[in-house]
Amino acid sequence: MTRRRRGPVLLVLPTMAILVLVVIFPMIYSLTVSFHLYDLRVPRHPFVGFENYVRLFTDPRFHNALGVTGLLLLGELALQFPLGFGLALLLARKFYGKKVVQPILLIPMMITPVVVGYMGRLLFETRSGPINYFLNLMGLSSALWHTSAKTALLTVMLLDTWQWTPFMMGVLLAGLVSLPPEPYESARVDGASSLQIFWYLTLPLLKPVIALVIIMRSLAILQTFDIIYVLTMGGPGTATETIGIYTYLVGFRYWDIGQASSAAWVLAIMLSLGVTVFLKMMGKERR
Amino acid sequence: MNLRMRKSLSQAMGYILIGVALAFTLFPIYWMLLTSVQPSDELMQSPPRFITSRPTLEHWRFAIENKWKYFTNSLIISSSATVIAILVGSLSGYAFARYQVGGDTLPFWILSLKFFPPIAAAVPFFLMMNKLHLLDTHIAVIIPHLIITIPFAVWMIKGFVAEVPQELEEAAMIDGCSHLGVIRKVTLPLIAPGIVVTALFCFIWSWNDFLFALILTRSHAMTLPVAIAGMREAHGLMWGAVSATAAMATLPVLIMAIVLQKYIVRGLALGAVK
């Protein structure tokens, strides 16, 4: 009996050893760094207590980063959820060519985010990009997109929506397909309209899946970095400076590693709240 | 009659909307590919050209000649991070599925690492690799990529093992197979496709990473995404060359995505839906 007990623990050991080494240890290291004045260009790194955190929370640029990240979160969810849900409902029906269409629509989310950022530079190019060309064709004037502080964040949102709406669509579609058919049959027998069926049957039945996609997307949006780095580097000014970009610039442009560590920890704590909710839902799903 | 007309009208609307969605999905990819084979004098003209009559491979030649090193760097780093994740992930995935080691807490903690922000680990990894004089080596990127690949591999393989009915293993055991023999002859062949799927995903996650490679490499071990991001400054207006390089980075992922199409949603939703 004891031998059977020890065996399984041994199987888990390599995984746990590596994860302690690559996650727990670096995080403790970064926590201690966040309590030091850690400028890479000077040799001494004195202990300063919470000073990095105080500087962080009084830095208007960090406030701006929180605001930009929050706006990005709301904007992207507002675009991606309805679009993704609509497409999922569309694809849940039978139609000709479905087997080909469905995988094509899922492609964007597999593409390297840096490449997506670069595609954005091509498409939104202000003088001769195809998007402004189409706008002109429809009688609208060209927009400055990522090169103007007013529209840069919107451009990031649109680009990320191209990449991640398929995720919303795919997961919601999988949820729709696995719904039990019986309630639908009886509802139709009772003469319910399709709008009623959607509102009183589909939505409530799909609630767990909806909650799941929204929390998963939110956790990813809060970390947005790659496409912004390529498209705007946080600019113009600080118009697209998310928490991720802010942390990178503070740490690796201004070499203030101590404050970058404190910003990274604040982001990690914010995300862990979301992750807790996510895990609760995963636990419920499985029961 | 009225009902039938309404039905075919809604069907037509459906096709139109799906057509629009397809166009929106494919156009950016088409545009990048087009830019990569257009002669330089046709690029960035106003109005833009939507097809080319003089396709050229000069940008692809440039990309392959100058960026091949970064392509192989990406290949080495992603393969290593995948192999390690599959090796340790199969062991622990099996243990989590069959023996409930660590109850729910441990596998859920591992799952939560899928949302761990790379920027938080990037700073301490930079300091550590700097001290160990490992900056700009493959190992410096492979190690942090394990944060991305291992939790995913563990969780996916755990799910695939759980789908193999335990009775099958027990039956083989009664027939006189040793426990290890059962795993080798019964369970492993059954979850082999799942392991391949998991490996392909791990490879893509590592391939697509930008932040770790950006911070931990300079030139020698630089990955393809970092090279693409760097071309922006170095080659200001070489749209064709950057497009060819970006397409080169996209190709392996695209091929894998086609292989994975049935599993994409499951992989991205971490098995929450099938």
Coordinates of C-alpha atoms in Angstrom, one line a residue:
Chain A
M1 CA 0.0 0.0 0.0
T2 CA 2.7 2.5 0.9
R3 CA 4.6 1.6 -2.3
R4 CA 1.5 2.5 -4.3
R5 CA 1.3 5.8 -2.4
R6 CA 4.9 6.8 -3.0
G7 CA 4.8 6.0 -6.8
P8 CA 2.3 8.7 -7.8
V9 CA 4.0 11.3 -5.8
L10 CA 7.3 10.5 -7.5
L11 CA 5.5 11.0 -10.9
V12 CA 4.5 14.5 -9.9
L13 CA 7.9 15.4 -8.5
P14 CA 9.7 16.5 -11.7
T15 CA 6.9 18.8 -12.6
M16 CA 6.7 20.4 -9.2
A17 CA 10.5 20.8 -8.9
I18 CA 10.6 22.6 -12.2
L19 CA 7.6 24.8 -11.4
V20 CA 9.1 25.8 -8.0
L21 CA 12.3 26.7 -9.8
V22 CA 10.7 28.7 -12.7
V23 CA 7.7 30.3 -10.9
I24 CA 8.0 30.3 -7.1
F25 CA 11.7 31.2 -6.8
P26 CA 11.7 34.0 -9.4
M27 CA 8.5 35.5 -7.8
I28 CA 10.1 35.6 -4.3
Y29 CA 13.2 37.1 -5.9
S30 CA 11.2 39.7 -7.6
L31 CA 9.3 40.5 -4.4
T32 CA 12.6 41.1 -2.6
V33 CA 13.8 43.3 -5.5
S34 CA 10.7 45.3 -5.3
F35 CA 11.7 46.4 -1.8
H36 CA 15.1 47.6 -3.0
L37 CA 16.2 50.7 -4.9
Y38 CA 17.4 48.6 -7.8
D39 CA 19.0 50.6 -10.6
L40 CA 21.0 48.3 -12.9
R41 CA 23.4 51.1 -13.8
V42 CA 24.6 51.6 -10.2
P43 CA 26.3 48.8 -8.3
R44 CA 24.6 49.2 -4.9
H45 CA 20.9 48.4 -4.3
P46 CA 19.8 49.7 -0.9
F47 CA 16.7 48.4 0.9
V48 CA 14.0 51.0 0.8
G49 CA 10.9 49.2 2.2
F50 CA 7.7 50.2 0.4
E51 CA 9.2 53.2 -1.4
N52 CA 8.9 51.6 -4.8
Y53 CA 5.2 50.9 -4.2
V54 CA 4.6 54.4 -2.9
R55 CA 6.3 55.8 -6.0
L56 CA 4.3 53.5 -8.2
F57 CA 0.9 54.5 -6.8
T58 CA 1.8 58.2 -6.9
D59 CA 3.1 58.0 -10.5
P60 CA 0.6 59.7 -12.8
R61 CA 1.9 57.6 -15.6
F62 CA 1.0 54.4 -13.7
H63 CA -2.5 55.9 -13.1
N64 CA -2.7 56.4 -16.9
A65 CA -1.6 52.8 -17.5
L66 CA -4.3 51.5 -15.2
G67 CA -6.9 53.7 -17.1
V68 CA -5.6 52.6 -20.5
T69 CA -5.7 48.9 -19.5
G70 CA -9.2 49.3 -18.1
L71 CA -10.5 51.0 -21.2
L72 CA -8.8 48.4 -23.4
L73 CA -10.6 45.7 -21.3
L74 CA -14.0 47.2 -21.6
G75 CA -13.6 48.1 -25.3
E76 CA -12.4 44.7 -26.3
L77 CA -15.0 42.8 -24.4
A78 CA -17.7 45.1 -25.8
L79 CA -16.5 44.3 -29.3
Q80 CA -15.5 40.7 -29.0
F81 CA -18.3 39.2 -27.0
P82 CA -21.3 40.3 -29.1
L83 CA -19.4 39.6 -32.3
G84 CA -18.2 36.2 -31.1
F85 CA -21.6 35.2 -29.8
G86 CA -23.3 36.3 -33.0
L87 CA -20.9 34.2 -35.1
A88 CA -21.3 31.2 -32.7
L89 CA -25.1 31.4 -33.2
L90 CA -24.6 31.6 -36.9
L91 CA -22.3 28.6 -37.0
A92 CA -24.5 26.6 -34.7
R93 CA -26.9 26.3 -37.6
K94 CA -26.6 23.8 -40.4
F95 CA -25.2 25.2 -43.6
Y96 CA -23.3 24.3 -46.7
G97 CA -19.5 24.4 -46.3
K98 CA -19.5 24.5 -42.6
K99 CA -16.6 22.0 -42.3
V100 CA -14.3 24.4 -44.2
V101 CA -15.6 27.7 -42.8
Q102 CA -15.3 26.8 -39.1
P103 CA -11.6 26.1 -39.0
I104 CA -10.8 29.1 -41.2
L105 CA -12.5 31.4 -38.8
L106 CA -10.4 30.0 -36.0
I107 CA -7.1 30.8 -37.7
P108 CA -6.3 34.3 -36.3
M109 CA -5.9 33.2 -32.7
M110 CA -3.1 30.9 -33.6
I111 CA -1.0 33.6 -35.4
T112 CA 2.0 35.0 -33.5
P113 CA 0.8 38.3 -31.8
V114 CA 3.9 40.1 -33.0
V115 CA 2.9 39.2 -36.6
V116 CA -0.6 40.5 -35.9
G117 CA 0.9 43.8 -34.7
Y118 CA 2.9 44.0 -37.9
M119 CA -0.2 43.2 -40.0
G120 CA -1.8 46.2 -38.2
R121 CA 1.0 48.4 -39.3
L122 CA 0.4 47.3 -42.9
L123 CA -3.4 47.6 -42.9
F124 CA -3.8 50.8 -41.0
E125 CA -0.9 52.6 -42.8
T126 CA -2.3 56.1 -43.0
R127 CA -1.2 57.2 -46.5
S128 CA -1.5 54.0 -48.6
G129 CA -2.9 51.3 -46.4
P130 CA -6.0 49.4 -47.6
I131 CA -8.2 50.4 -44.7
N132 CA -8.0 54.1 -45.4
Y133 CA -8.4 53.3 -49.0
F134 CA -11.7 51.5 -48.3
L135 CA -12.8 54.4 -46.1
N136 CA -12.2 56.9 -48.9
L137 CA -14.0 54.6 -51.3
M138 CA -17.1 54.9 -49.0
G139 CA -16.8 58.6 -49.0
L140 CA -15.2 58.9 -45.6
S141 CA -11.9 60.7 -44.9
S142 CA -8.7 58.9 -44.0
A143 CA -8.1 58.3 -40.3
L144 CA -4.7 58.5 -38.5
W145 CA -5.3 55.3 -36.6
H146 CA -2.3 54.3 -34.5
T147 CA -0.4 57.4 -35.3
S148 CA -2.9 59.7 -33.4
A149 CA -3.3 59.7 -29.6
K150 CA -7.1 59.9 -30.2
T151 CA -7.5 56.7 -32.2
A152 CA -4.4 54.6 -31.2
L153 CA -6.2 52.7 -28.5
L154 CA -9.1 52.0 -30.8
T155 CA -6.7 50.6 -33.4
V156 CA -5.2 48.3 -30.8
M157 CA -8.7 47.1 -29.8
L158 CA -9.7 46.5 -33.5
L159 CA -6.6 44.5 -34.1
D160 CA -6.9 42.4 -31.0
T161 CA -10.6 41.9 -31.9
W162 CA -9.5 40.4 -35.2
Q163 CA -7.2 38.0 -33.4
W164 CA -9.4 37.0 -30.4
T165 CA -13.1 37.1 -31.5
P166 CA -12.5 33.6 -32.9
F167 CA -11.8 32.5 -29.3
M168 CA -15.1 33.8 -28.1
M169 CA -16.8 32.3 -31.1
G170 CA -15.2 28.9 -30.7
V171 CA -15.8 28.4 -27.0
L172 CA -19.4 29.7 -27.2
L173 CA -20.1 27.5 -30.2
A174 CA -18.8 24.4 -28.3
G175 CA -21.1 25.4 -25.5
L176 CA -24.1 25.9 -27.8
V177 CA -23.5 22.5 -29.5
S178 CA -23.4 20.7 -26.2
L179 CA -26.7 22.1 -24.9
P180 CA -29.4 19.5 -24.2
P181 CA -32.0 19.3 -27.0
E182 CA -35.0 18.4 -24.8
P183 CA -35.9 21.8 -23.5
Y184 CA -35.7 23.2 -27.0
E185 CA -38.2 20.6 -28.3
S186 CA -40.7 21.3 -25.6
A187 CA -40.4 25.0 -26.0
R188 CA -41.1 24.7 -29.7
V189 CA -44.1 22.5 -29.1
D190 CA -45.3 25.2 -26.7
G191 CA -45.0 27.7 -29.5
A192 CA -42.2 29.9 -28.2
S193 CA -40.7 32.4 -30.6
S194 CA -37.0 32.1 -31.5
L195 CA -36.3 35.3 -29.6
Q196 CA -38.0 33.9 -26.5
I197 CA -36.1 30.7 -26.9
F198 CA -32.8 32.6 -27.0
W199 CA -33.7 34.8 -24.0
Y200 CA -35.3 32.2 -21.7
L201 CA -33.4 29.1 -22.7
T202 CA -30.1 29.6 -24.5
L203 CA -28.8 32.5 -22.4
P204 CA -29.5 30.9 -19.0
L205 CA -28.2 27.5 -20.1
L206 CA -25.1 29.0 -21.5
K207 CA -24.3 31.3 -18.5
P208 CA -21.4 29.2 -17.2
V209 CA -19.7 29.1 -20.6
I210 CA -20.3 32.9 -21.1
A211 CA -18.7 33.6 -17.7
L212 CA -15.8 31.4 -18.6
V213 CA -14.9 33.1 -21.9
I214 CA -15.3 36.6 -20.4
I215 CA -13.0 35.9 -17.5
M216 CA -10.4 34.1 -19.7
R217 CA -10.4 36.9 -22.2
S218 CA -10.2 39.5 -19.4
L219 CA -7.2 37.8 -17.9
A220 CA -5.4 37.9 -21.3
I221 CA -6.4 41.5 -22.1
L222 CA -5.0 42.8 -18.8
Q223 CA -1.6 41.5 -19.9
T224 CA -1.7 43.0 -23.5
F225 CA 1.8 43.7 -24.6
D226 CA 3.0 42.2 -27.9
I227 CA 0.8 43.9 -30.5
I228 CA 1.1 47.3 -28.7
Y229 CA 4.9 47.0 -28.6
V230 CA 5.0 46.5 -32.4
L231 CA 2.2 48.9 -33.3
T232 CA 2.8 51.9 -31.0
M233 CA 5.2 51.1 -28.2
G234 CA 2.7 52.7 -25.8
G235 CA 2.4 55.9 -27.8
P236 CA 1.7 58.4 -29.2
G237 CA 2.6 59.9 -25.8
T238 CA 1.2 57.4 -23.4
A239 CA -2.1 56.8 -25.2
T240 CA -1.7 53.0 -25.5
E241 CA 0.6 52.5 -22.5
T242 CA -0.9 49.4 -20.7
I243 CA 0.4 48.1 -17.4
G244 CA 2.5 45.6 -19.3
I245 CA 4.1 48.2 -21.5
Y246 CA 4.6 50.6 -18.5
T247 CA 6.4 47.8 -16.5
Y248 CA 8.6 47.0 -19.5
L249 CA 9.6 50.7 -20.1
V250 CA 10.3 51.3 -16.4
G251 CA 12.4 48.2 -16.1
F252 CA 14.2 48.0 -19.4
R253 CA 14.2 51.5 -20.8
Y254 CA 14.8 53.4 -17.5
W255 CA 16.5 50.5 -15.8
D256 CA 14.5 51.0 -12.6
I257 CA 14.2 47.3 -11.9
G258 CA 12.9 47.9 -8.3
Q259 CA 9.9 49.8 -9.4
A260 CA 9.3 47.5 -12.4
S261 CA 9.2 44.6 -9.9
S262 CA 6.6 46.4 -7.8
A263 CA 4.5 47.1 -10.9
A264 CA 4.8 43.5 -11.9
W265 CA 3.6 42.4 -8.5
V266 CA 0.6 44.7 -8.5
L267 CA -0.3 43.2 -11.9
A268 CA 0.1 39.7 -10.6
I269 CA -2.1 40.3 -7.6
M270 CA -4.8 41.9 -9.8
L271 CA -4.7 38.9 -12.1
S272 CA -4.8 36.4 -9.2
L273 CA -8.2 37.8 -8.2
G274 CA -9.5 37.0 -11.6
V275 CA -7.8 33.6 -11.6
T276 CA -9.5 32.7 -8.3
V277 CA -12.9 33.3 -9.9
F278 CA -11.8 31.3 -13.0
L279 CA -10.8 28.3 -10.9
K280 CA -14.1 28.4 -8.9
M281 CA -15.9 28.2 -12.3
M282 CA -13.7 25.4 -13.6
G283 CA -14.4 23.5 -10.4
K284 CA -18.1 23.9 -10.9
E285 CA -17.9 22.9 -14.5
R286 CA -16.4 19.6 -13.6
R287 CA -18.9 18.6 -11.0
Chain B
M1 CA -45.5 30.6 -48.3
N2 CA -44.7 33.6 -46.2
L3 CA -42.9 31.4 -43.7
R4 CA -40.9 29.7 -46.4
M5 CA -39.8 33.0 -47.8
R6 CA -38.8 34.2 -44.4
K7 CA -36.8 31.1 -43.9
S8 CA -34.9 31.3 -47.1
L9 CA -34.3 35.0 -46.5
S10 CA -32.8 34.3 -43.1
Q11 CA -30.7 31.6 -44.7
A12 CA -29.4 34.0 -47.4
M13 CA -28.6 36.5 -44.7
G14 CA -26.7 33.8 -42.8
Y15 CA -24.5 33.1 -45.9
I16 CA -23.9 36.8 -46.5
L17 CA -22.8 37.3 -42.8
I18 CA -20.5 34.2 -43.0
G19 CA -19.0 35.5 -46.2
V20 CA -18.3 38.9 -44.5
A21 CA -16.7 37.1 -41.6
L22 CA -14.5 35.0 -43.9
A23 CA -13.4 38.1 -45.8
F24 CA -12.5 39.9 -42.6
T25 CA -10.6 36.9 -41.3
L26 CA -8.6 36.2 -44.4
F27 CA -7.9 39.7 -45.8
P28 CA -5.1 40.6 -43.3
I29 CA -3.3 37.3 -44.0
Y30 CA -3.8 37.8 -47.7
W31 CA -2.4 41.3 -47.5
M32 CA 0.7 40.2 -45.7
L33 CA 1.3 37.4 -48.2
L34 CA 0.7 39.7 -51.1
T35 CA 3.1 42.3 -49.7
S36 CA 5.7 39.6 -49.4
V37 CA 5.7 38.8 -53.1
Q38 CA 5.1 42.3 -54.5
P39 CA 8.0 44.1 -56.2
S40 CA 9.2 47.0 -54.0
D41 CA 8.1 49.7 -56.5
E42 CA 4.5 48.5 -56.2
L43 CA 4.5 48.7 -52.4
M44 CA 3.0 51.5 -50.4
Q45 CA 1.5 53.2 -53.4
S46 CA -1.7 55.2 -53.3
P47 CA -4.2 53.7 -54.3
P48 CA -3.0 50.3 -53.0
R49 CA -2.8 47.4 -55.4
F50 CA -4.9 44.4 -54.5
I51 CA -3.2 41.9 -56.8
T52 CA 0.2 41.9 -58.4
S53 CA 1.1 41.1 -62.0
R54 CA 4.8 40.8 -61.3
P55 CA 5.2 38.5 -58.3
T56 CA 8.8 38.3 -57.0
L57 CA 10.6 36.2 -54.5
E58 CA 13.2 38.8 -53.7
H59 CA 11.8 39.5 -50.2
W60 CA 11.6 35.8 -49.4
R61 CA 15.2 35.4 -50.5
F62 CA 16.1 38.3 -48.2
A63 CA 14.2 36.8 -45.3
I64 CA 15.6 33.3 -45.8
E65 CA 19.2 34.6 -46.2
N66 CA 19.1 37.0 -43.3
K67 CA 16.6 35.7 -40.9
W68 CA 17.1 32.0 -41.1
K69 CA 19.3 32.1 -38.0
Y70 CA 16.3 33.4 -35.9
F71 CA 14.0 30.8 -37.5
T72 CA 16.3 28.0 -36.3
N73 CA 16.7 29.7 -32.9
S74 CA 12.9 29.7 -32.5
L75 CA 12.8 26.1 -33.7
I76 CA 15.4 25.0 -31.1
I77 CA 13.8 26.9 -28.2
S78 CA 10.2 25.8 -29.0
S79 CA 11.1 22.2 -29.5
S80 CA 13.1 22.0 -26.3
A81 CA 10.4 23.7 -24.2
T82 CA 7.9 21.3 -25.8
V83 CA 9.9 18.1 -25.2
I84 CA 10.6 18.9 -21.6
A85 CA 7.0 19.8 -21.0
I86 CA 5.7 16.6 -22.6
L87 CA 8.1 14.4 -20.6
V88 CA 7.3 15.7 -17.2
G89 CA 3.7 16.6 -18.0
S90 CA 2.9 13.0 -19.1
L91 CA 4.1 11.7 -15.7
S92 CA 2.3 14.2 -13.6
G93 CA -0.8 14.4 -15.8
Y94 CA -1.2 10.6 -15.4
A95 CA -0.7 10.8 -11.6
F96 CA -3.2 13.7 -11.3
A97 CA -5.8 11.9 -13.4
R98 CA -5.4 8.4 -11.8
Y99 CA -4.3 8.9 -8.2
Q100 CA -5.7 12.4 -7.5
V101 CA -2.2 13.4 -6.1
G102 CA -2.6 16.7 -4.3
G103 CA -6.4 16.6 -4.5
D104 CA -7.9 19.4 -6.5
T105 CA -5.5 22.1 -5.1
L106 CA -2.3 21.1 -6.9
P107 CA -3.6 20.6 -10.4
F108 CA -5.7 23.8 -10.1
W109 CA -2.6 25.8 -9.0
I110 CA -0.8 24.5 -12.0
L111 CA -3.7 25.4 -14.2
S112 CA -3.8 28.9 -12.8
L113 CA -0.2 29.4 -14.0
K114 CA -1.6 29.5 -17.5
F115 CA -2.6 33.1 -16.7
F116 CA 0.7 34.0 -15.0
P117 CA 1.9 37.3 -16.5
P118 CA 5.2 36.8 -18.3
I119 CA 6.2 40.4 -17.5
A120 CA 6.2 39.5 -13.8
A121 CA 8.7 36.6 -14.3
A122 CA 10.7 38.5 -17.0
V123 CA 12.3 40.9 -14.5
P124 CA 13.7 38.3 -12.1
F125 CA 14.7 36.0 -15.0
F126 CA 16.6 38.9 -16.5
L127 CA 18.5 39.4 -13.3
M128 CA 19.2 35.7 -12.8
M129 CA 20.4 35.0 -16.3
N130 CA 22.5 38.1 -16.1
K131 CA 24.2 36.8 -13.0
L132 CA 24.6 33.4 -14.5
H133 CA 26.0 34.9 -17.7
L134 CA 23.4 33.1 -19.6
L135 CA 21.7 36.1 -21.3
D136 CA 21.4 35.6 -25.1
T137 CA 21.6 31.8 -24.9
H138 CA 18.9 29.3 -25.9
I139 CA 18.7 28.0 -22.4
A140 CA 17.9 31.5 -21.0
V141 CA 14.7 31.4 -23.1
I142 CA 13.9 27.7 -22.8
I143 CA 13.7 27.8 -19.0
P144 CA 11.1 30.6 -18.7
H145 CA 9.1 29.1 -21.6
L146 CA 8.5 26.1 -19.3
I147 CA 6.1 28.4 -17.4
I148 CA 4.1 28.5 -20.6
T149 CA 4.4 24.9 -21.7
I150 CA 4.4 22.7 -18.6
P151 CA 1.1 23.9 -17.0
F152 CA -0.6 23.5 -20.3
A153 CA 0.9 20.0 -20.9
V154 CA 0.0 18.8 -17.4
W155 CA -3.6 20.0 -17.6
M156 CA -4.2 18.7 -21.2
I157 CA -2.7 15.3 -20.6
K158 CA -4.6 14.9 -17.3
G159 CA -7.8 15.5 -19.3
F160 CA -6.8 12.9 -22.0
V161 CA -5.9 10.3 -19.4
A162 CA -9.1 10.8 -17.5
E163 CA -11.0 9.9 -20.8
V164 CA -9.4 6.4 -20.8
P165 CA -11.8 4.3 -18.8
Q166 CA -10.1 3.0 -15.7
E167 CA -11.8 -0.4 -16.1
L168 CA -9.7 -0.9 -19.2
E169 CA -6.5 -0.7 -17.1
E170 CA -8.0 -2.9 -14.4
A171 CA -9.0 -5.5 -16.9
A172 CA -5.4 -5.7 -18.3
M173 CA -4.1 -5.9 -14.8
I174 CA -6.3 -8.9 -14.1
D175 CA -5.0 -10.5 -17.2
G176 CA -1.5 -10.4 -15.6
C177 CA 0.0 -7.2 -16.9
S178 CA 2.2 -5.3 -14.5
H179 CA 1.2 -1.7 -13.7
L180 CA 4.0 -0.2 -15.8
G181 CA 3.1 -2.7 -18.6
V182 CA -0.5 -1.5 -18.5
I183 CA 0.5 2.1 -18.9
R184 CA 2.8 1.2 -21.8
K185 CA 0.5 -1.2 -23.6
V186 CA -3.0 0.2 -22.9
T187 CA -3.0 3.8 -21.7
L188 CA -0.1 5.2 -23.7
P189 CA -1.4 4.1 -27.2
L190 CA -4.8 5.4 -26.3
I191 CA -3.6 8.9 -25.3
A192 CA -0.9 9.1 -28.0
P193 CA -3.0 11.3 -30.2
G194 CA -3.7 13.6 -27.3
I195 CA 0.0 13.8 -26.5
V196 CA 0.7 14.8 -30.1
V197 CA -2.0 17.5 -29.9
T198 CA -0.6 18.8 -26.6
A199 CA 2.9 18.9 -28.1
L200 CA 1.8 20.9 -31.1
F201 CA 0.1 23.4 -28.9
C202 CA 3.1 23.7 -26.6
F203 CA 5.2 24.3 -29.6
I204 CA 2.9 27.1 -30.8
W205 CA 2.7 28.8 -27.4
S206 CA 6.5 28.8 -27.1
W207 CA 6.9 29.9 -30.8
N208 CA 4.4 32.8 -30.3
D209 CA 6.1 34.1 -27.1
F210 CA 7.6 37.6 -27.5
L211 CA 8.3 39.0 -24.0
F212 CA 10.7 36.5 -22.6
A213 CA 12.7 36.3 -25.8
L214 CA 12.7 40.1 -26.1
I215 CA 14.2 40.6 -22.6
L216 CA 16.5 37.6 -22.5
T217 CA 18.2 37.7 -25.9
R218 CA 20.2 40.3 -27.8
S219 CA 21.3 38.8 -31.1
H220 CA 22.8 35.3 -30.9
A221 CA 19.8 33.5 -29.5
M222 CA 17.1 35.9 -30.7
T223 CA 13.8 34.4 -31.8
L224 CA 11.9 35.1 -34.9
P225 CA 9.2 37.3 -33.3
V226 CA 11.9 39.5 -31.7
A227 CA 13.6 39.7 -35.0
I228 CA 10.4 40.9 -36.7
A229 CA 9.8 43.5 -34.0
G230 CA 13.4 44.7 -34.4
M231 CA 13.1 45.1 -38.2
R232 CA 10.7 48.0 -37.7
E233 CA 13.6 50.2 -36.5
A234 CA 16.4 48.8 -38.6
H235 CA 14.7 48.6 -41.9
G236 CA 12.3 51.5 -41.8
L237 CA 10.5 51.1 -45.1
M238 CA 11.3 47.5 -46.1
W239 CA 7.7 46.4 -46.0
G240 CA 8.3 43.5 -48.4
A241 CA 11.2 42.1 -46.4
V242 CA 9.3 42.4 -43.1
S243 CA 6.2 40.8 -44.6
A244 CA 8.2 37.8 -45.9
T245 CA 9.8 37.3 -42.5
A246 CA 6.4 37.6 -40.8
A247 CA 5.0 35.1 -43.2
M248 CA 7.9 32.8 -42.5
A249 CA 7.0 33.0 -38.8
T250 CA 3.4 32.3 -39.6
L251 CA 3.8 29.3 -41.8
P252 CA 4.7 26.6 -39.2
V253 CA 1.9 27.8 -37.0
L254 CA -0.6 27.8 -39.8
I255 CA 0.3 24.3 -40.8
M256 CA -0.1 23.1 -37.2
A257 CA -3.4 24.9 -36.8
I258 CA -4.7 23.0 -39.8
V259 CA -3.6 19.7 -38.2
L260 CA -5.1 20.8 -34.9
Q261 CA -8.4 22.3 -36.2
K262 CA -10.6 19.8 -34.2
Y263 CA -8.7 20.6 -31.0
I264 CA -8.1 24.3 -31.2
V265 CA -11.1 25.3 -29.1
R266 CA -10.4 22.6 -26.5
G267 CA -6.7 23.7 -26.3
L268 CA -7.5 27.3 -25.9
A269 CA -10.2 26.8 -23.4
L270 CA -7.9 24.5 -21.4
G271 CA -10.3 21.6 -21.8
A272 CA -13.2 23.6 -20.2
V273 CA -15.3 22.7 -23.3
K274 CA -14.7 20.0 -25.8

